[in-house]
Amino acid sequence: RTANIGVVGLAVMGANLARNLASREGNTVAVLNRSRGRTDALVSEHPEAGFVPAYSYEEFAASLAKPRTAIIMVQAGAATDATIDALVEVFEPGDIIVDGGNAYFPDTIRRERAVRETGINFVGAGISGGEEGALNGPSIMPGGSDESWVTLGPILKSIAAVAEGEPCVTHVGHDGAGHFVKMVHNGIEYADMQLIAEAYDLIRRGTGKSPAEIAEIFAEWNRGELESYLIEITAEVLRQNDAATGEPLVDVILDQAGAKGTGAWTVQTALSLGVPVSGIAEATFARSLSSHPEQREAARDLPGPSTATPVDDEIAFVEDVRQALYASKIVAYSQGFDEIRAGAAEYGWNIDLGAISKIWRGGCIIRAQFLNRIAEAYAEQPELPLLMAAPYFADALGRGQEAWRRVVVHATNAGIPAPAFSSSLAYYDGLRAERLPAALVQGQRDFFGAHTYRRVDRAGSFHTLWSGDRSEVEA
Ligand code: 6PG
């Protein structure tokens, strides 16, 4: 039989994506895996899907209608390169290879360039939503050529999540644009998760409430402006008791956070682009800090605050934390969208930020009510220079900033680490400031390295003769 789409790599994400594809009208799906066992298992467990199994790349290519379209769902890195090489051997000009993994966007740019030489199209597509999203509808962020989008667009639209009646997929931009945007999505995901974790920690340590009680608070928050997948699952995690000990599960999970690298890529890329994504950076560093048990052990006896910081009014405190969370979340998204804009400028991608906010409304891990507000902000002003200054967000920050300050003060006084809350607030105040001590930094740079400075009152570059008579010269 002839398939119109194929999937290579049948681990959970690949298998679920293949089942999703097969469940849509008009699709026949060819499947291929490195080991035969997985292919057979998938085909026999899901007869309803009508899969076309292939046991070699030749067979796989022969089972696909032209232009052949295949989605690779294998480990990022060497496994992806090997799979691409194998497909290039059996595919023909005009065919399309889609990498649906979490590839690092410079790799995608490199692969696209190399594959293009053969006349085959290569599309790096970010896919978010975990196993469940892959099966029932993910958010999809494809890059690649306009030509491949013609064939691929309808297929991806058929399997994507739907938000407000629109499929959560758009042609993000050429070559690595899709994986770039997926990378930033993950960076925002890190920030969002860390902010929620800080909120939980502040409430727990401030009020002594149990995880199950805090779960109720999150469930309540999920009915308001914070409504999102991550808040929802946080309540579920906090509600869970460990079967073995009867303790809250969160108390028996080792407090060392893992990371597969996408958060670090987001921060590394932001550093080279000169975009301050401080919330994402703090979230990434917080995971690293947690994962150094030897240093945490060595620091255990360092002194903390000498007096206790009691929370007098628990209800007011919880509300303050909620507002601090919302404000910090606005900052994290604002920073993330800045990085996308800077990346687009650097790599020559024409990325519609409003369209990105729309495809994140459903299917992905950071899906949230809030993304509707971002979509509205970009609809009103497509060239918005700073998301957090858009009227809706400026207003929300204005309402929340006093609470945000109280929470950061409480965290500081109580010795509770809240790196994402406090760095987001510092970013907010930094951008707001009329004058920054950056002027002094420029003076210092000029002093030791004659790096020159510009003046507020005259054009040009200047240098003070620090080791001479300290007069100023034009550089
Ligand atoms: C998604 C997720 C997904 C995955 C990441 C995060 O959008 O579906 O972001 O891509 O969970 O790999 O993983 P780490 O937290 O391990 O970096």
XYZ file of C-alpha atoms and ligand atoms in Angstrom:
492
model
C 0.000 0.000 0.000
C 1.060 3.579 -0.540
C 1.454 5.892 2.432
C 1.317 9.699 2.215
C 3.455 10.201 5.312
C 6.063 8.192 7.196
C 7.488 8.211 10.708
C 11.016 7.043 11.527
C 11.740 6.312 15.200
C 8.988 4.638 17.149
C 9.806 5.385 20.773
C 6.867 6.884 22.678
C 6.857 10.300 20.954
C 7.250 8.793 17.479
C 4.710 6.034 18.059
C 2.152 8.502 19.396
C 2.712 10.919 16.550
C 2.304 8.060 14.053
C -0.979 7.060 15.730
C -2.149 10.668 15.681
C -1.357 10.921 11.949
C -3.089 7.628 11.224
C -6.240 8.711 13.039
C -6.787 11.666 10.676
C -8.913 11.338 7.571
C -6.913 10.715 4.439
C -3.618 9.709 6.017
C -1.862 6.397 5.534
C 1.260 6.163 7.656
C 4.431 4.206 6.928
C 6.491 3.348 10.004
C 10.145 2.431 10.409
C 12.286 1.789 13.456
C 15.925 0.821 13.898
C 14.914 -2.388 15.646
C 12.184 -4.443 14.047
C 10.544 -5.338 17.375
C 9.108 -1.912 18.040
C 7.639 -1.689 14.543
C 5.905 -5.036 14.904
C 4.640 -4.171 18.390
C 3.154 -0.859 17.225
C 1.522 -2.406 14.155
C 0.005 -5.311 16.081
C -1.155 -3.194 19.051
C -2.885 -0.699 16.765
C -4.562 -2.526 13.893
C -7.065 0.344 13.647
C -4.237 2.640 12.491
C -3.630 0.676 9.274
C 0.128 1.285 9.465
C 2.361 0.321 6.563
C 5.379 -1.246 8.277
C 8.808 -0.990 6.668
C 11.909 -2.877 7.755
C 14.523 -1.051 5.725
C 14.983 2.447 4.383
C 14.507 1.114 0.831
C 11.186 -0.437 1.770
C 10.194 2.713 3.600
C 10.937 4.910 0.561
C 9.090 2.498 -1.731
C 5.982 2.650 0.443
C 5.684 6.451 0.272
C 3.817 8.458 -2.380
C 5.770 11.338 -3.978
C 6.777 13.824 -2.863
C 7.786 11.473 -0.054
C 7.329 12.991 3.383
C 8.904 11.517 6.502
C 9.022 12.737 10.076
C 12.059 11.687 12.094
C 11.454 11.200 15.815
C 14.821 10.035 17.119
C 17.322 11.335 19.695
C 18.758 14.772 18.924
C 22.396 14.683 17.832
C 24.221 11.767 16.201
C 21.136 9.551 15.841
C 19.363 12.331 13.943
C 22.326 12.817 11.600
C 22.515 9.072 10.921
C 18.792 8.881 10.145
C 18.969 11.882 7.807
C 21.918 10.335 5.956
C 20.021 7.082 5.510
C 16.912 8.851 4.210
C 18.911 11.016 1.814
C 20.245 7.788 0.259
C 16.770 6.538 -0.648
C 14.806 9.778 -1.186
C 14.687 11.912 -4.352
C 14.680 15.646 -5.135
C 11.433 17.246 -3.997
C 10.941 14.788 -1.128
C 10.689 16.124 2.421
C 12.530 15.070 5.566
C 11.148 16.528 8.796
C 13.118 16.418 12.038
C 10.521 16.514 14.826
C 13.004 16.182 17.694
C 14.398 18.846 20.006
C 17.342 19.702 17.750
C 19.696 22.582 18.479
C 18.815 25.168 15.806
C 22.392 25.657 14.475
C 22.364 21.905 13.730
C 19.105 22.377 11.857
C 20.572 25.248 9.834
C 23.581 23.075 8.990
C 21.450 20.045 8.072
C 19.066 22.076 5.956
C 21.972 23.487 3.999
C 23.532 20.058 3.468
C 20.297 18.289 2.520
C 19.264 21.102 0.161
C 22.303 20.249 -2.022
C 20.592 16.967 -2.904
C 17.354 18.706 -3.911
C 15.571 17.116 -0.974
C 13.777 19.451 1.450
C 14.728 19.397 5.097
C 12.389 20.829 7.709
C 13.271 21.213 11.385
C 10.005 21.213 13.309
C 9.666 21.793 17.026
C 6.918 19.634 18.505
C 5.653 20.339 21.989
C 3.146 18.652 24.219
C 4.894 15.574 25.485
C 3.561 12.084 24.881
C -0.047 13.046 25.288
C 0.280 16.012 22.920
C 1.942 13.843 20.282
C -1.043 11.499 20.419
C -3.922 13.933 20.687
C -2.621 17.155 19.198
C 0.691 18.921 19.805
C 1.766 22.472 19.089
C 4.052 22.336 16.051
C 6.740 24.845 15.080
C 8.068 23.988 11.602
C 10.865 25.810 9.800
C 12.116 24.899 6.332
C 11.309 26.055 2.820
C 8.048 27.458 1.473
C 7.995 24.576 -1.001
C 7.910 21.950 1.731
C 5.238 23.855 3.646
C 2.868 23.380 0.696
C 2.884 19.600 1.219
C 3.539 19.582 4.919
C 1.172 22.342 6.025
C -2.079 20.408 5.553
C -0.646 17.261 7.168
C 0.616 19.139 10.228
C -2.606 21.132 10.502
C -4.533 17.869 10.578
C -2.675 16.574 13.659
C -2.019 19.780 15.625
C -3.955 20.844 18.690
C -6.757 23.322 18.059
C -7.083 26.541 20.066
C -9.972 28.951 19.547
C -10.791 27.074 16.346
C -7.302 27.455 14.858
C -4.696 24.689 14.455
C -1.618 25.208 16.636
C 0.873 25.188 13.778
C 2.292 27.863 11.511
C 5.226 28.057 9.119
C 7.546 29.790 11.566
C 10.278 30.769 9.100
C 13.055 29.241 6.986
C 15.683 26.642 7.952
C 16.241 26.657 11.740
C 13.445 29.079 12.667
C 11.118 26.346 13.942
C 13.683 24.751 16.214
C 14.773 28.183 17.409
C 11.226 29.005 18.465
C 10.829 25.570 20.094
C 14.057 26.214 22.009
C 12.699 29.508 23.359
C 9.401 27.774 24.154
C 11.371 25.400 26.363
C 13.261 28.284 27.965
C 9.958 29.906 28.869
C 8.789 26.511 30.119
C 11.806 26.409 32.476
C 10.993 29.919 33.769
C 7.308 29.148 34.224
C 8.095 25.943 36.132
C 10.656 27.638 38.373
C 8.268 30.510 39.159
C 5.550 28.047 40.125
C 8.049 26.128 42.260
C 9.112 29.330 44.030
C 5.474 30.225 44.684
C 4.914 26.781 46.206
C 8.037 27.035 48.360
C 7.167 30.519 49.650
C 3.653 29.452 50.569
C 4.772 26.222 52.164
C 7.535 27.773 54.235
C 5.590 30.956 54.936
C 2.327 29.374 56.055
C 3.179 25.772 56.882
C 0.381 24.537 54.618
C 0.658 20.946 53.404
C 1.288 20.077 49.758
C -2.342 18.909 49.483
C -3.562 22.260 50.822
C -1.296 24.111 48.421
C -2.674 21.928 45.622
C -6.068 23.455 46.367
C -4.588 26.947 46.085
C -3.143 26.120 42.661
C -6.440 24.582 41.583
C -8.107 27.835 42.594
C -5.514 29.927 40.744
C -6.181 27.791 37.699
C -9.652 29.284 37.508
C -8.268 32.820 37.064
C -5.753 34.702 34.932
C -3.053 32.125 35.725
C -5.032 29.320 34.076
C -2.510 27.079 32.374
C -1.426 23.493 31.881
C 1.584 23.893 34.188
C -0.529 25.262 37.070
C -3.012 22.445 36.527
C -0.417 19.675 36.654
C 1.291 21.325 39.636
C -1.904 20.813 41.636
C -1.950 17.159 40.543
C 1.662 16.587 41.563
C 1.160 18.268 44.960
C -1.943 16.187 45.631
C -0.167 12.905 45.028
C 0.803 10.750 48.004
C 3.611 8.228 47.882
C 2.265 4.685 48.132
C 5.350 3.330 49.911
C 5.625 5.887 52.717
C 2.246 7.608 52.764
C 4.105 10.939 52.556
C 3.328 13.597 49.950
C 5.145 12.479 46.812
C 6.853 15.880 46.497
C 8.559 15.185 49.843
C 10.093 11.912 48.729
C 11.287 13.097 45.319
C 14.998 13.971 45.400
C 15.274 17.754 45.085
C 17.770 17.793 42.206
C 16.275 18.980 38.926
C 17.391 17.465 35.632
C 17.654 19.157 32.263
C 18.221 17.895 28.753
C 19.778 21.110 27.476
C 17.122 23.194 25.757
C 17.018 25.711 28.629
C 20.784 26.094 28.542
C 20.666 26.588 24.746
C 18.085 29.321 25.186
C 20.327 31.138 27.639
C 23.533 30.595 25.640
C 21.832 31.899 22.514
C 20.408 34.877 24.389
C 23.884 35.709 25.703
C 25.296 35.784 22.193
C 22.358 37.815 20.921
C 22.691 40.232 23.860
C 19.110 39.669 25.022
C 18.572 39.693 28.797
C 16.449 36.602 29.446
C 17.148 36.771 33.168
C 14.079 34.803 34.251
C 14.956 31.881 31.977
C 18.605 32.087 33.022
C 17.738 32.013 36.731
C 15.434 29.062 36.168
C 18.183 27.187 34.359
C 20.755 28.056 37.031
C 18.311 27.053 39.783
C 18.252 23.547 38.289
C 22.064 23.489 38.235
C 22.274 24.757 41.811
C 19.893 22.034 42.977
C 22.017 19.373 41.321
C 25.219 20.048 43.281
C 24.643 18.066 46.483
C 28.280 18.382 47.566
C 28.122 22.185 47.435
C 24.739 22.251 49.130
C 26.195 20.072 51.869
C 29.195 22.391 52.230
C 26.892 25.428 52.484
C 24.449 23.911 54.963
C 25.937 25.677 58.012
C 26.223 29.140 56.469
C 24.122 31.497 58.593
C 20.621 32.591 57.613
C 18.411 35.372 58.975
C 18.705 35.754 62.758
C 15.037 36.564 63.266
C 11.978 34.757 62.016
C 9.729 36.396 59.416
C 6.215 35.300 60.272
C 3.360 35.657 57.819
C 0.586 37.477 59.694
C -2.176 37.352 57.165
C -2.017 34.082 55.244
C -4.782 34.942 52.813
C -3.161 38.246 51.885
C 0.231 36.557 51.578
C -1.077 33.873 49.229
C -2.690 36.562 47.096
C 0.593 38.495 47.024
C 2.390 35.369 45.840
C -0.221 34.864 43.126
C 0.305 38.402 41.875
C 4.091 38.068 42.051
C 3.803 34.888 40.013
C 1.692 36.561 37.355
C 3.985 39.581 37.126
C 7.108 37.422 36.879
C 5.417 35.275 34.259
C 4.746 38.362 32.140
C 8.449 39.210 32.372
C 9.506 35.678 31.365
C 7.312 35.692 28.251
C 8.323 39.241 27.378
C 11.978 38.195 27.544
C 11.322 35.046 25.514
C 9.574 36.973 22.742
C 12.492 39.428 22.733
C 14.831 36.539 22.098
C 12.713 35.321 19.188
C 12.698 38.799 17.686
C 16.458 39.128 18.077
C 17.019 35.644 16.638
C 14.822 36.441 13.660
C 16.823 39.612 12.974
C 20.143 37.795 13.339
C 19.280 34.799 11.162
C 17.053 36.566 8.638
C 13.793 34.878 9.581
C 10.486 36.598 9.088
C 8.756 35.465 12.277
C 5.258 36.655 13.123
C 5.302 36.923 16.930
C 1.516 37.098 17.094
C 1.273 33.814 15.178
C 3.724 32.216 17.614
C 1.645 33.264 20.615
C -1.394 31.743 18.905
C 0.166 28.354 18.216
C 1.249 28.162 21.865
C -2.342 28.500 23.066
C -2.977 24.784 22.713
C -1.072 21.498 22.709
C 2.225 22.680 24.170
C 3.564 22.576 27.706
C 3.289 26.354 28.214
C -0.288 26.566 26.932
C -2.181 29.135 28.970
C -5.099 31.538 28.874
C -2.528 34.270 29.076
C -1.353 33.576 25.504
C -4.621 35.021 24.238
C -3.583 38.312 25.829
C -0.196 38.117 24.085
C -1.900 37.366 20.775
C -4.136 40.413 21.286
C -1.162 42.623 22.106
C 0.597 41.649 18.857
C -2.615 41.942 16.862
C -2.958 45.506 18.085
C 0.682 46.372 17.500
C 2.646 43.857 15.392
C 5.915 45.758 15.907
C 5.504 45.937 19.675
C 8.991 46.801 21.035
C 8.392 45.400 24.533
C 5.635 42.940 25.319
C 5.431 43.804 29.012
C 4.773 47.452 28.119
C 1.686 46.619 26.022
C -1.378 48.171 27.693
C -2.866 44.958 29.116
C 0.431 43.802 30.614
C 1.513 47.242 31.791
C -1.770 47.413 33.642
C -1.357 43.944 35.167
C 2.202 44.779 36.260
C 0.996 48.060 37.706
C -1.604 46.234 39.760
C 0.763 43.495 40.859
C 4.045 45.251 41.472
C 3.503 46.190 45.113
C 2.598 42.600 45.957
C 5.601 41.410 43.929
C 7.892 43.654 45.993
C 6.402 42.413 49.268
C 6.976 38.816 48.216
C 10.599 39.447 47.242
C 11.162 41.308 50.530
C 9.605 38.430 52.439
C 11.750 35.895 50.582
C 14.886 37.929 51.285
C 14.087 38.446 54.969
C 13.069 34.846 55.492
C 16.078 33.472 53.635
C 13.937 31.653 51.082
C 15.545 31.564 47.644
C 13.314 33.130 44.995
C 15.794 33.756 42.164
C 13.244 33.940 39.361
C 10.840 36.193 41.279
C 13.571 38.572 42.346
C 15.530 38.707 39.096
C 12.319 39.372 37.161
C 11.546 42.240 39.482
C 15.066 43.615 39.049
C 14.602 43.398 35.268
C 11.314 45.268 35.540
C 12.906 47.987 37.652
C 15.966 48.059 35.427
C 13.977 48.780 32.283
C 11.816 51.296 34.149
C 14.740 53.263 35.540
C 15.308 56.727 34.163
C 19.042 56.475 34.741
C 21.064 53.311 35.205
C 24.464 52.907 36.854
C 25.595 51.693 33.434
C 26.991 55.242 33.202
C 29.422 54.373 35.989
C 30.354 51.104 34.292
C 31.194 53.087 31.165
C 33.352 55.398 33.286
C 35.178 52.422 34.754
C 35.731 50.900 31.319
C 37.100 54.167 30.073
C 39.404 54.430 33.097
C 41.149 51.098 32.794
C 40.878 50.402 29.104
C 40.195 53.686 27.299
C 37.013 52.078 26.014
C 35.399 55.522 25.585
C 31.903 56.658 26.446
C 29.157 58.687 24.856
C 27.685 61.805 26.500
C 24.076 62.717 27.217
C 24.519 66.199 25.758
C 26.686 65.815 22.655
C 27.168 63.285 19.833
C 30.458 61.409 19.483
C 32.714 59.204 21.585
C 34.836 60.560 24.393
C 37.725 59.571 26.583
C 39.039 61.134 29.757
C 42.829 61.232 30.050
C 42.713 59.417 33.393
C 46.457 58.971 33.781
C 47.190 62.439 32.415
C 45.595 65.762 33.298
C 42.102 64.208 33.302
C 40.795 66.457 30.621
C 38.360 65.016 28.082
C 39.236 64.345 24.485
C 37.050 63.363 21.606
C 37.912 59.820 20.560
C 7.659 19.943 25.284
C 8.749 19.744 26.308
C 9.648 18.636 25.864
C 10.551 18.090 26.959
C 11.845 18.877 27.091
C 12.151 19.441 28.429
O 7.561 21.049 24.807
O 6.938 18.988 25.017
O 9.480 20.904 26.466
O 10.326 19.055 24.743
O 9.900 17.853 28.123
O 12.800 17.991 26.671
O 13.082 18.653 29.053
P 14.089 19.002 30.211
O 13.315 19.612 31.335
O 14.571 17.643 30.541
O 15.156 19.861 29.680
